PDB file of C-alpha atoms and ligand atoms in Angstrom:
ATOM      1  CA  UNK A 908       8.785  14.386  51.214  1.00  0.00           C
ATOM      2  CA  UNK A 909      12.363  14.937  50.544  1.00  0.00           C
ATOM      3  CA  UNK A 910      13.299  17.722  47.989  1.00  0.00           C
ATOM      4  CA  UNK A 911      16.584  16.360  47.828  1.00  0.00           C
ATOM      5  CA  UNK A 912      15.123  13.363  45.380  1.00  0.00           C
ATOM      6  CA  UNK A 913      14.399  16.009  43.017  1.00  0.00           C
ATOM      7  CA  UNK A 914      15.533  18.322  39.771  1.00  0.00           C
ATOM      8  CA  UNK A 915      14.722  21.888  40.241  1.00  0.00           C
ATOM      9  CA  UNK A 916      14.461  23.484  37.228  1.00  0.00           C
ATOM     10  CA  UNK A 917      13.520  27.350  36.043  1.00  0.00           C
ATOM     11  CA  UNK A 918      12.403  27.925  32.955  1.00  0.00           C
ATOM     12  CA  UNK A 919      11.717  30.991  31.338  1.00  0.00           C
ATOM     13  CA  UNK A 920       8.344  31.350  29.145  1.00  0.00           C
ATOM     14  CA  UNK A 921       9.328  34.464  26.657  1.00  0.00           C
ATOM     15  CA  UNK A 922       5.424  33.555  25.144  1.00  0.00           C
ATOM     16  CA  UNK A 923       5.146  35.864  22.210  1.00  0.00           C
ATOM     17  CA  UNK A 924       8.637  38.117  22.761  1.00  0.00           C
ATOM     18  CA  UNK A 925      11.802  38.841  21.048  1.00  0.00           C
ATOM     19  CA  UNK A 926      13.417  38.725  17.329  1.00  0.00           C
ATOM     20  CA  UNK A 927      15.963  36.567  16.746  1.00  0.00           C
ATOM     21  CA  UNK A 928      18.526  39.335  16.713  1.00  0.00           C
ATOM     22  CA  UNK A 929      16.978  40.261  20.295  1.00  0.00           C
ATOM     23  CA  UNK A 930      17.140  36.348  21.521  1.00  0.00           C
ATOM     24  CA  UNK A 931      20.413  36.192  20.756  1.00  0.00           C
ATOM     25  CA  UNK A 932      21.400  38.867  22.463  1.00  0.00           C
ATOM     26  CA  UNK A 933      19.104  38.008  25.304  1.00  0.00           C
ATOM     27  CA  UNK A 934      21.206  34.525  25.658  1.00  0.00           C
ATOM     28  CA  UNK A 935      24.687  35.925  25.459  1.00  0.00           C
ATOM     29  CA  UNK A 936      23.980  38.404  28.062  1.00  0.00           C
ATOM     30  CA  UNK A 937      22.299  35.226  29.849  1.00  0.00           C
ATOM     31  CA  UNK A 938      24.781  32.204  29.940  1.00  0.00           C
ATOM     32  CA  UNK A 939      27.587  33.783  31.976  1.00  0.00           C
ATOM     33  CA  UNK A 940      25.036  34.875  34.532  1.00  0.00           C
ATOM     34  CA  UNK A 941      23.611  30.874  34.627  1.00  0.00           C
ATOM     35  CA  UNK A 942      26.933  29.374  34.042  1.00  0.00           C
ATOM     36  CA  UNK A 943      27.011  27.933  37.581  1.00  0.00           C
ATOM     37  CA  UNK A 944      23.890  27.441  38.173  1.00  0.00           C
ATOM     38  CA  UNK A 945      22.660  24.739  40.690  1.00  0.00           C
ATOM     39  CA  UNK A 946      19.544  23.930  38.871  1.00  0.00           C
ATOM     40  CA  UNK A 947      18.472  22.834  35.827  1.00  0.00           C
ATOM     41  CA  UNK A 948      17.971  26.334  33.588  1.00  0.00           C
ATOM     42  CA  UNK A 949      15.448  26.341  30.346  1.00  0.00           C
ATOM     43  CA  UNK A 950      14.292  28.718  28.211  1.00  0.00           C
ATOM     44  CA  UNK A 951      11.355  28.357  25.837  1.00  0.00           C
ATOM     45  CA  UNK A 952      11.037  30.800  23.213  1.00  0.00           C
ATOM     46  CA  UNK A 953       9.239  31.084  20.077  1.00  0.00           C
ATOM     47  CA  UNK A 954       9.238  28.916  17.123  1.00  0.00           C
ATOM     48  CA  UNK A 955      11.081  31.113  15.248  1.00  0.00           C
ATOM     49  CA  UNK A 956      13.516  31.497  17.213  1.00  0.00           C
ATOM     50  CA  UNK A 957      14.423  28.119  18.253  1.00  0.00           C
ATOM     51  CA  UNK A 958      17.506  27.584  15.983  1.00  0.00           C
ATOM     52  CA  UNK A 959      18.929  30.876  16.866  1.00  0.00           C
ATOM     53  CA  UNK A 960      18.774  29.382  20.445  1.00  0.00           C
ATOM     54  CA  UNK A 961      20.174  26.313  20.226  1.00  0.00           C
ATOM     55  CA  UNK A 962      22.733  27.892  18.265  1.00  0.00           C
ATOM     56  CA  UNK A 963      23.244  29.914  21.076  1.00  0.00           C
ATOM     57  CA  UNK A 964      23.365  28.260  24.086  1.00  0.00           C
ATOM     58  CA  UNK A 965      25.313  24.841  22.516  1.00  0.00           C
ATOM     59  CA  UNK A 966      27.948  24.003  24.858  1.00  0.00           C
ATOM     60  CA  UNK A 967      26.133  26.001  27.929  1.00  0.00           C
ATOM     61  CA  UNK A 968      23.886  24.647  30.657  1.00  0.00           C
ATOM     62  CA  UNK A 969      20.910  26.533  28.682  1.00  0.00           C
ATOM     63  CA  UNK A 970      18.211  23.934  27.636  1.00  0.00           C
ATOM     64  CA  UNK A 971      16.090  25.171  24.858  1.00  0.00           C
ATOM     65  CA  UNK A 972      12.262  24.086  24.762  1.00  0.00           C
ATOM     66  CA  UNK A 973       9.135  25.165  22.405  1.00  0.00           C
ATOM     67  CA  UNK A 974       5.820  26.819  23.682  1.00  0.00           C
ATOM     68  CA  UNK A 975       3.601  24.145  22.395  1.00  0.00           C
ATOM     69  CA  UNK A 976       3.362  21.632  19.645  1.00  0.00           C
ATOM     70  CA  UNK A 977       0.622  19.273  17.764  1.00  0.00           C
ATOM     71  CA  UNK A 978      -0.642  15.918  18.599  1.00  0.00           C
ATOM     72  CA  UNK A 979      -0.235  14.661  15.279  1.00  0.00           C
ATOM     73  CA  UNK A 980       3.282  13.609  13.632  1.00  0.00           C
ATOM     74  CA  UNK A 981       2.304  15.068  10.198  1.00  0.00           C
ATOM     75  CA  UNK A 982      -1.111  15.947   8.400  1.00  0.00           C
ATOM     76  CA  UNK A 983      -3.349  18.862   6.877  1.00  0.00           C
ATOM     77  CA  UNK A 984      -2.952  21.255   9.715  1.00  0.00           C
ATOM     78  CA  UNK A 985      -1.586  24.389   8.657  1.00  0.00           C
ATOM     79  CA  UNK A 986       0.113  26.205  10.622  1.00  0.00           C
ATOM     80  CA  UNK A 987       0.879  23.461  13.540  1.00  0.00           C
ATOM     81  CA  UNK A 988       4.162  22.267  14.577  1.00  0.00           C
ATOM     82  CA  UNK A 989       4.915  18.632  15.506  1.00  0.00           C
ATOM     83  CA  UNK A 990       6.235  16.954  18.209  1.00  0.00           C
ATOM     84  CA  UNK A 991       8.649  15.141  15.909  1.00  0.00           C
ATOM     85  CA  UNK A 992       9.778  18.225  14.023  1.00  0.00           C
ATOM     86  CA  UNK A 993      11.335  19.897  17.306  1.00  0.00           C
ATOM     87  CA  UNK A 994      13.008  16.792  18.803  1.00  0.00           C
ATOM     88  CA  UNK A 995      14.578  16.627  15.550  1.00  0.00           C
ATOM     89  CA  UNK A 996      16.288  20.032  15.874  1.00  0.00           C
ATOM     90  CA  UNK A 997      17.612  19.156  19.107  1.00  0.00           C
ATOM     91  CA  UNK A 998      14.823  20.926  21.159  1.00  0.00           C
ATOM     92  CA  UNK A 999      14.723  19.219  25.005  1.00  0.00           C
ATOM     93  CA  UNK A1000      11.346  20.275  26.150  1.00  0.00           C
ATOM     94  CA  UNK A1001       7.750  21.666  25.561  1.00  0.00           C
ATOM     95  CA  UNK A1002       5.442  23.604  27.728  1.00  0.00           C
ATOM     96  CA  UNK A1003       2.135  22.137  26.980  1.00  0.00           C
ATOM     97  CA  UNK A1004      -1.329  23.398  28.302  1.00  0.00           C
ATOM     98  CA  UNK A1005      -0.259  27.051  28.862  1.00  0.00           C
ATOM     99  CA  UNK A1006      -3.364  28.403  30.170  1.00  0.00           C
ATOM    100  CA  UNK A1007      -3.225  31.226  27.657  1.00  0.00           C
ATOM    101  CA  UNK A1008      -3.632  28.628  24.978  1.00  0.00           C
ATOM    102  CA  UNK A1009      -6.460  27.096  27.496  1.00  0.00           C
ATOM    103  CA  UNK A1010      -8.006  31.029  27.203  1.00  0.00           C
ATOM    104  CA  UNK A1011      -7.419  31.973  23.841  1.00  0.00           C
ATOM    105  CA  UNK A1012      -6.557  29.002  21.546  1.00  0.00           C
ATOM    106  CA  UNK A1013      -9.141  26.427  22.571  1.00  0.00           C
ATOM    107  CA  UNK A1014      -7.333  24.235  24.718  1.00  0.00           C
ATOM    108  CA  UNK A1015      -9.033  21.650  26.844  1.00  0.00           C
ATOM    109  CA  UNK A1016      -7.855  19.101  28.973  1.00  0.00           C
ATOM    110  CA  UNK A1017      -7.884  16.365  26.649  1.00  0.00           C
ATOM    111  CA  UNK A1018      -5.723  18.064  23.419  1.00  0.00           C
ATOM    112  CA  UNK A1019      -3.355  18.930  26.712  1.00  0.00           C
ATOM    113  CA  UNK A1020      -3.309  15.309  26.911  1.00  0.00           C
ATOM    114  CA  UNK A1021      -2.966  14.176  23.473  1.00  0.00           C
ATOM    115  CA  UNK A1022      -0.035  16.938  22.935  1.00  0.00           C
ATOM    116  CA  UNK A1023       1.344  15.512  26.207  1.00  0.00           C
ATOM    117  CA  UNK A1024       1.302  12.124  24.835  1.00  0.00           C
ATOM    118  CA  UNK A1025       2.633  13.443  21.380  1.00  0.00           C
ATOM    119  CA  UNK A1026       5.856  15.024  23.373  1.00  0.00           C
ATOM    120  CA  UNK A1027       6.843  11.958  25.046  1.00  0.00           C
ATOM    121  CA  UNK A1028       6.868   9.808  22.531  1.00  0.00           C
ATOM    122  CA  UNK A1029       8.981  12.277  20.095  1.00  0.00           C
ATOM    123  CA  UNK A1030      11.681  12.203  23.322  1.00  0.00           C
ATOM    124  CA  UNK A1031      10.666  15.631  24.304  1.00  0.00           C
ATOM    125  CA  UNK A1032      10.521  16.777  28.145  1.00  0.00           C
ATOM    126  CA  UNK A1033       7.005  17.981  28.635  1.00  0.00           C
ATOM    127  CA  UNK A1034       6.316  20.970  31.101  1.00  0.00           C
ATOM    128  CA  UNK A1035       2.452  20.572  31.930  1.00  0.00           C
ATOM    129  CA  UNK A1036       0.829  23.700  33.018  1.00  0.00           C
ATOM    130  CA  UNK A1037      -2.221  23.212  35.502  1.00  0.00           C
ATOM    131  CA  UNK A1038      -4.136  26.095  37.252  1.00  0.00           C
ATOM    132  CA  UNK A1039      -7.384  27.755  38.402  1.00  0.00           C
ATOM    133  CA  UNK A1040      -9.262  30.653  37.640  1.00  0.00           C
ATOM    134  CA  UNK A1041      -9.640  33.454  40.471  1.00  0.00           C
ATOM    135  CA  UNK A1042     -13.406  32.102  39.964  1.00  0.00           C
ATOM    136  CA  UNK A1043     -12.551  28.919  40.729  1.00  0.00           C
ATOM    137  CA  UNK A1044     -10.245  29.792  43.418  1.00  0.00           C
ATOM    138  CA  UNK A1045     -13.254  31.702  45.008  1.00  0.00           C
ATOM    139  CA  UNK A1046     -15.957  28.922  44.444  1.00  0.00           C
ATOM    140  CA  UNK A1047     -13.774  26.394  46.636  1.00  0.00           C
ATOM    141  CA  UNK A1048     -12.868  24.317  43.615  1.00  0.00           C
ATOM    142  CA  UNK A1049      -9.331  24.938  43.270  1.00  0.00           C
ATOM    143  CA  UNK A1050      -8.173  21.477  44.594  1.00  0.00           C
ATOM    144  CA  UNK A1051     -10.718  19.796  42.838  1.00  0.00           C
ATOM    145  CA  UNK A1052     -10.323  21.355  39.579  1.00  0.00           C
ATOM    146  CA  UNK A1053      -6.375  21.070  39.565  1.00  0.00           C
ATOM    147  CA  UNK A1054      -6.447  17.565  40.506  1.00  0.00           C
ATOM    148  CA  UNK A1055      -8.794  16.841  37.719  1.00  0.00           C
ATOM    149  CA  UNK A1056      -6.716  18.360  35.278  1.00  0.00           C
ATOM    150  CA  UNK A1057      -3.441  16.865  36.133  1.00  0.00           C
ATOM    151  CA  UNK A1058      -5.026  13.335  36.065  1.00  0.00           C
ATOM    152  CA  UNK A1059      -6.648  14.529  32.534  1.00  0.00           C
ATOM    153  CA  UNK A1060      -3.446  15.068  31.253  1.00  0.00           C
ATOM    154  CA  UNK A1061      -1.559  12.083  32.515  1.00  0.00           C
ATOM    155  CA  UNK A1062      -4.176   9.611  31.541  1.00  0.00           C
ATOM    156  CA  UNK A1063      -2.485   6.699  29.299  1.00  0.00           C
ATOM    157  CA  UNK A1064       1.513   8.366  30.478  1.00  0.00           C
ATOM    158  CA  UNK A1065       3.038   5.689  32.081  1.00  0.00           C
ATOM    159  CA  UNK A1066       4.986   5.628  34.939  1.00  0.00           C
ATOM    160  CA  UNK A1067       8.613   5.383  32.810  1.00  0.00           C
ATOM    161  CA  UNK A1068       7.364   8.135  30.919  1.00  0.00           C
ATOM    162  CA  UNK A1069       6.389  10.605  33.456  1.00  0.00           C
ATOM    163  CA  UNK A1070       9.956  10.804  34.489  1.00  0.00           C
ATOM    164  CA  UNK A1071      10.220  13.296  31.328  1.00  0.00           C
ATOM    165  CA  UNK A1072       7.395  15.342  32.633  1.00  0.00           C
ATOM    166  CA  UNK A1073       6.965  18.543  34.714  1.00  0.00           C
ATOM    167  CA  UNK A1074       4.295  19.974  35.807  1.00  0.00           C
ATOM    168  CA  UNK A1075       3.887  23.613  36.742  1.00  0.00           C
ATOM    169  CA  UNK A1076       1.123  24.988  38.813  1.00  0.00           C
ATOM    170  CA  UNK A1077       0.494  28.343  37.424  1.00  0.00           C
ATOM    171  CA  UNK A1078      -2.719  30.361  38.973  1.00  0.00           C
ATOM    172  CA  UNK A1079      -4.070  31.832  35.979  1.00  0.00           C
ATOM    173  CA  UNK A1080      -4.670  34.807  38.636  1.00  0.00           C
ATOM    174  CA  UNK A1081      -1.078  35.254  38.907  1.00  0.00           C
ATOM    175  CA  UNK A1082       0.019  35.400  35.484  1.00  0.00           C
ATOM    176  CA  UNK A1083       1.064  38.602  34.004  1.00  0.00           C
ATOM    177  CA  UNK A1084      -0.944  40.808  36.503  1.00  0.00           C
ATOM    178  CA  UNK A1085       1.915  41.202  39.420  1.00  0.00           C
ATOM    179  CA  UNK A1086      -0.201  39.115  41.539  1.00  0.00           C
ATOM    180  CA  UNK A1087       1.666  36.122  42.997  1.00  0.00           C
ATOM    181  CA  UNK A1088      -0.029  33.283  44.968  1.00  0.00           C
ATOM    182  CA  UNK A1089       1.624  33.968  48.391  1.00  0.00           C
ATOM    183  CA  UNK A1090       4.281  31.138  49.532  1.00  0.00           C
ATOM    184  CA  UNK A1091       2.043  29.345  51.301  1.00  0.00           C
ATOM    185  CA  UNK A1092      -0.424  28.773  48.455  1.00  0.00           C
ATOM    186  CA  UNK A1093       1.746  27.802  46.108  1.00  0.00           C
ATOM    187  CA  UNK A1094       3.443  25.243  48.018  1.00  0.00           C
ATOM    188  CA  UNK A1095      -0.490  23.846  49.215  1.00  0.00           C
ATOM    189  CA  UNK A1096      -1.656  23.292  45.550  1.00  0.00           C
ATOM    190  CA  UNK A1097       1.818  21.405  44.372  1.00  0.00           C
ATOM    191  CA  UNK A1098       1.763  19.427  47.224  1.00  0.00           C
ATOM    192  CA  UNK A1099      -1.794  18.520  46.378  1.00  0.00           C
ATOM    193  CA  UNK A1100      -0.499  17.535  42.887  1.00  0.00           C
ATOM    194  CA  UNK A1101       2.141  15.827  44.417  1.00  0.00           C
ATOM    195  CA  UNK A1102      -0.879  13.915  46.448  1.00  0.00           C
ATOM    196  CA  UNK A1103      -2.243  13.236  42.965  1.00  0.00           C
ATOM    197  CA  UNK A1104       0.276  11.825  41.287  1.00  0.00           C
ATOM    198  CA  UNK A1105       1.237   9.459  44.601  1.00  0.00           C
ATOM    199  CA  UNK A1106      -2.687   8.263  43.762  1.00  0.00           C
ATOM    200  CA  UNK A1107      -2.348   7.642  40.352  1.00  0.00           C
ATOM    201  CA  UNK A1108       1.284   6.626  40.227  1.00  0.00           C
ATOM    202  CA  UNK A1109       2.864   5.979  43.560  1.00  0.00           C
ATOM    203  CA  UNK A1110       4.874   7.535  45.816  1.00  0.00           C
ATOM    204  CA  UNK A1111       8.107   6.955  44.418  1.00  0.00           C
ATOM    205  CA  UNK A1112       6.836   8.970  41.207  1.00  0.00           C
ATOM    206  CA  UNK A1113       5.338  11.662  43.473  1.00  0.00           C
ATOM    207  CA  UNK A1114       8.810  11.813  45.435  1.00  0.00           C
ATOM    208  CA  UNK A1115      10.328  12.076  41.841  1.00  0.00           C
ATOM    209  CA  UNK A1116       8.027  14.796  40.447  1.00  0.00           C
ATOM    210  CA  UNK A1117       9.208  17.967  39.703  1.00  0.00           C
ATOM    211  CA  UNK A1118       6.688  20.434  40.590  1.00  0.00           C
ATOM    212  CA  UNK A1119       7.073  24.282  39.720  1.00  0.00           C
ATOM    213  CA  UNK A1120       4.983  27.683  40.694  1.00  0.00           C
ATOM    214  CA  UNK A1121       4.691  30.130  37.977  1.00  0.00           C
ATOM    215  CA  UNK A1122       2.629  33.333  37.847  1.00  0.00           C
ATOM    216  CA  UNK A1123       4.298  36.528  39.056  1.00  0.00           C
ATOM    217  CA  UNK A1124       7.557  35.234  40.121  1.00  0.00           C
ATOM    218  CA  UNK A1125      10.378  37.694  40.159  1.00  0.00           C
ATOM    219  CA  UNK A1126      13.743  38.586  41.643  1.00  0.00           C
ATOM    220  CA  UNK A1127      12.387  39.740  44.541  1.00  0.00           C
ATOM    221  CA  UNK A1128       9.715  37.313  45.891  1.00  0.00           C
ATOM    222  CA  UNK A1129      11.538  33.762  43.923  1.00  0.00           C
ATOM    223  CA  UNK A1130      13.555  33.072  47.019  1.00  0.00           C
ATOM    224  CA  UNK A1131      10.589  32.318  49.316  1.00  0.00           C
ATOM    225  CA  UNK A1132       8.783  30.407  46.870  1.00  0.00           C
ATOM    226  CA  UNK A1133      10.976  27.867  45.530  1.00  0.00           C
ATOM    227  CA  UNK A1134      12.181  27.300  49.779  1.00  0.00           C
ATOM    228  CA  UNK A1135       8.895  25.867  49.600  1.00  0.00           C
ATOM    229  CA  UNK A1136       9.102  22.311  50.669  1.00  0.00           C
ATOM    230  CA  UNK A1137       7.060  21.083  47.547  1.00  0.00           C
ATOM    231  CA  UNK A1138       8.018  23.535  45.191  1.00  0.00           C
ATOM    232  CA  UNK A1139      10.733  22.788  42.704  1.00  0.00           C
ATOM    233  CA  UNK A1140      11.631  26.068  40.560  1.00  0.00           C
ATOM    234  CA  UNK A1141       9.137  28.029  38.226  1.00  0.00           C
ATOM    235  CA  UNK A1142       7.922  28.515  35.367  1.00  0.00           C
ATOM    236  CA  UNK A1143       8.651  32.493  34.585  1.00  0.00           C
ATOM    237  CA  UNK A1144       7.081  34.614  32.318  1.00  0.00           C
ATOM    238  CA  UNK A1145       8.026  38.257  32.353  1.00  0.00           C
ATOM    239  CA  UNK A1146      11.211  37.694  34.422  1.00  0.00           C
ATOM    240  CA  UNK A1147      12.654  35.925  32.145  1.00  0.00           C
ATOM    241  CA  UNK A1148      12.877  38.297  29.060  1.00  0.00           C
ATOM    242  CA  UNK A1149      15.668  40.557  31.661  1.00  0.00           C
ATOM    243  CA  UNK A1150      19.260  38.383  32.026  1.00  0.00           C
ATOM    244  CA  UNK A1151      19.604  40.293  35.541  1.00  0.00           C
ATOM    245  CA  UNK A1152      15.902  39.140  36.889  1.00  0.00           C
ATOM    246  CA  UNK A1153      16.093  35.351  35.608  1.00  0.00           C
ATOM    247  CA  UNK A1154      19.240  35.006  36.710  1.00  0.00           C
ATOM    248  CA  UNK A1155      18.388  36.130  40.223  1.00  0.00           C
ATOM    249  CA  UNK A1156      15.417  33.690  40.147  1.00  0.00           C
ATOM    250  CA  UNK A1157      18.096  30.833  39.417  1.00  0.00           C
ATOM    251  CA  UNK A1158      20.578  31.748  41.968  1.00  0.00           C
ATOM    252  CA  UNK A1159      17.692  31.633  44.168  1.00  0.00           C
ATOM    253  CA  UNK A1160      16.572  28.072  42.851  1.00  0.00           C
ATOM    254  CA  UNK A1161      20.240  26.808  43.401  1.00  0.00           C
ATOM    255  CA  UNK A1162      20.036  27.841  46.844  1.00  0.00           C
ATOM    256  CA  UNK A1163      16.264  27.055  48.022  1.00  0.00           C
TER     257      UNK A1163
HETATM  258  P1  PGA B 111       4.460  35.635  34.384  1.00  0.00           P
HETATM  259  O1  PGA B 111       4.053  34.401  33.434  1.00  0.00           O
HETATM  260  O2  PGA B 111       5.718  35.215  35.110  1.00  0.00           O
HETATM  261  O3  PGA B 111       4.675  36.784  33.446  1.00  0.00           O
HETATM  262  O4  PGA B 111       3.323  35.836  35.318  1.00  0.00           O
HETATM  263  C1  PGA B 111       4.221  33.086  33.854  1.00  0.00           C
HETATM  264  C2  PGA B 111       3.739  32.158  32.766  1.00  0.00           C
HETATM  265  O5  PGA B 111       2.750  32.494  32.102  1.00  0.00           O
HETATM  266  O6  PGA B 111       4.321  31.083  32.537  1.00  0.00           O
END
């Protein structure tokens, strides 16, 4: 597998984190810190702070993506935001499948897919966020369970399409809790998504996938992972609400 075929991209996560006066600040302290970045660099922030974003970052490197949207173009459901409304702003991508909406908003594998479907079709780049449980992880099922998930959420993308999509392995074990899957594991589970999407797709797609680790990654332990032969940035959480950190992470993306 040649890494050279690929994007590597970081994004940042901020989940539920900063005002807009905060995100602005946040961004400016950000973009001269990115501005040579080797990678592609993302942040996804809020809804309500989108505009102050792309406000922010226009003329940078800085992509700007939402945290999820709706399946639906329009329709009765209050308090959802469409697919259609964000590409419309000017928003580039859209982590879908977060496993914190999989927790605590009733996610399942097939509204990941109909949101995936949703995102591509309004233009948007989707980062799709696959993972296990520690449970799972100790009942053996990990490989099973991921695979299943990522062809879940592909089913009906086709091949053209899945060029605008990115998926990020993110152990729900390693989220937030300062555990990170060591180097090693990481780079086993996206290269058996990698497998997956060769069987599915074909091997020209799989070669083309960008694949990233989140959970836990930081300044200090982002170098080893994204060296990883199948790994291809992250998807950071935490990290990414310091300048310093993220930009660390993306210096260390530029060079892996
Ligand atoms: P974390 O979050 O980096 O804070 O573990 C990652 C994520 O949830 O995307």
């Amino acid at each position: 597998m040649n890494k050279n075929l690929r994007k590597a991209i970081i994004a940042g996560n901020w989940k539920m984190n900063k005002n807009r006066a905060e995100a602005k600040t946040l961004i400016e302290e950000l973009k001269p810190l990115v501005a040579n970045a080797g990678c592609e660099v993302v942040i996804c922030v809020p809804f309500t702070n989108l505009e102050t974003a792309l406000a922010a970052t226009e003329g940078s490197n800085i992509k700007v993506g939402a945290e999820n949207c709706h399946f639906a173009k329009s329709g009765a459901y209050t308090g959802e935001i469409s697919a259609d409304m964000l590409a419309e702003m000017g928003v580039e991508y859209v982590v879908i499948g977060h496993s914190e909406r999989r927790q605590y908003f009733g996610e399942t594998d097939t509204t990941v897919n109909l949101r995936t479907k949703a995102a591509l079709e309004a233009g948007l780049k989707v980062i799709l966020c696959v993972g296990e449980m520690l449970e799972d992880r100790e009942n053996n099922i990990t490989e099973e369970l991921v695979a299943l998930q990522t062809k879940i959420a592909l089913k009906d993308v086709t091949k053209e399409q899945l060029k605008n999509v990115i998926i990020a392995y993110e152990p729900v074990w390693a989220i937030g809790t300062g555990k990170t899957a060591t180097a090693q594991q990481a780079n086993e589970v996206c290269s058996l998504i990698r497998a997956t999407i060769e069987k599915v797709y074909d091997k020209e797609a799989a070669d083309a996938m960008t694949i990233q680790y989140g959970g836990s990654m930081n300044a200090a332990n982002a170098e080893e992972l994204v060296a990883q032969p199948d790994v291809d940035g992250g998807l950071i959480g935490g990290a990414s609400l310091k300048a310093e950190d993220f930009s660390i992470i993306v210096k260390a993306a530029t060079n892996g």
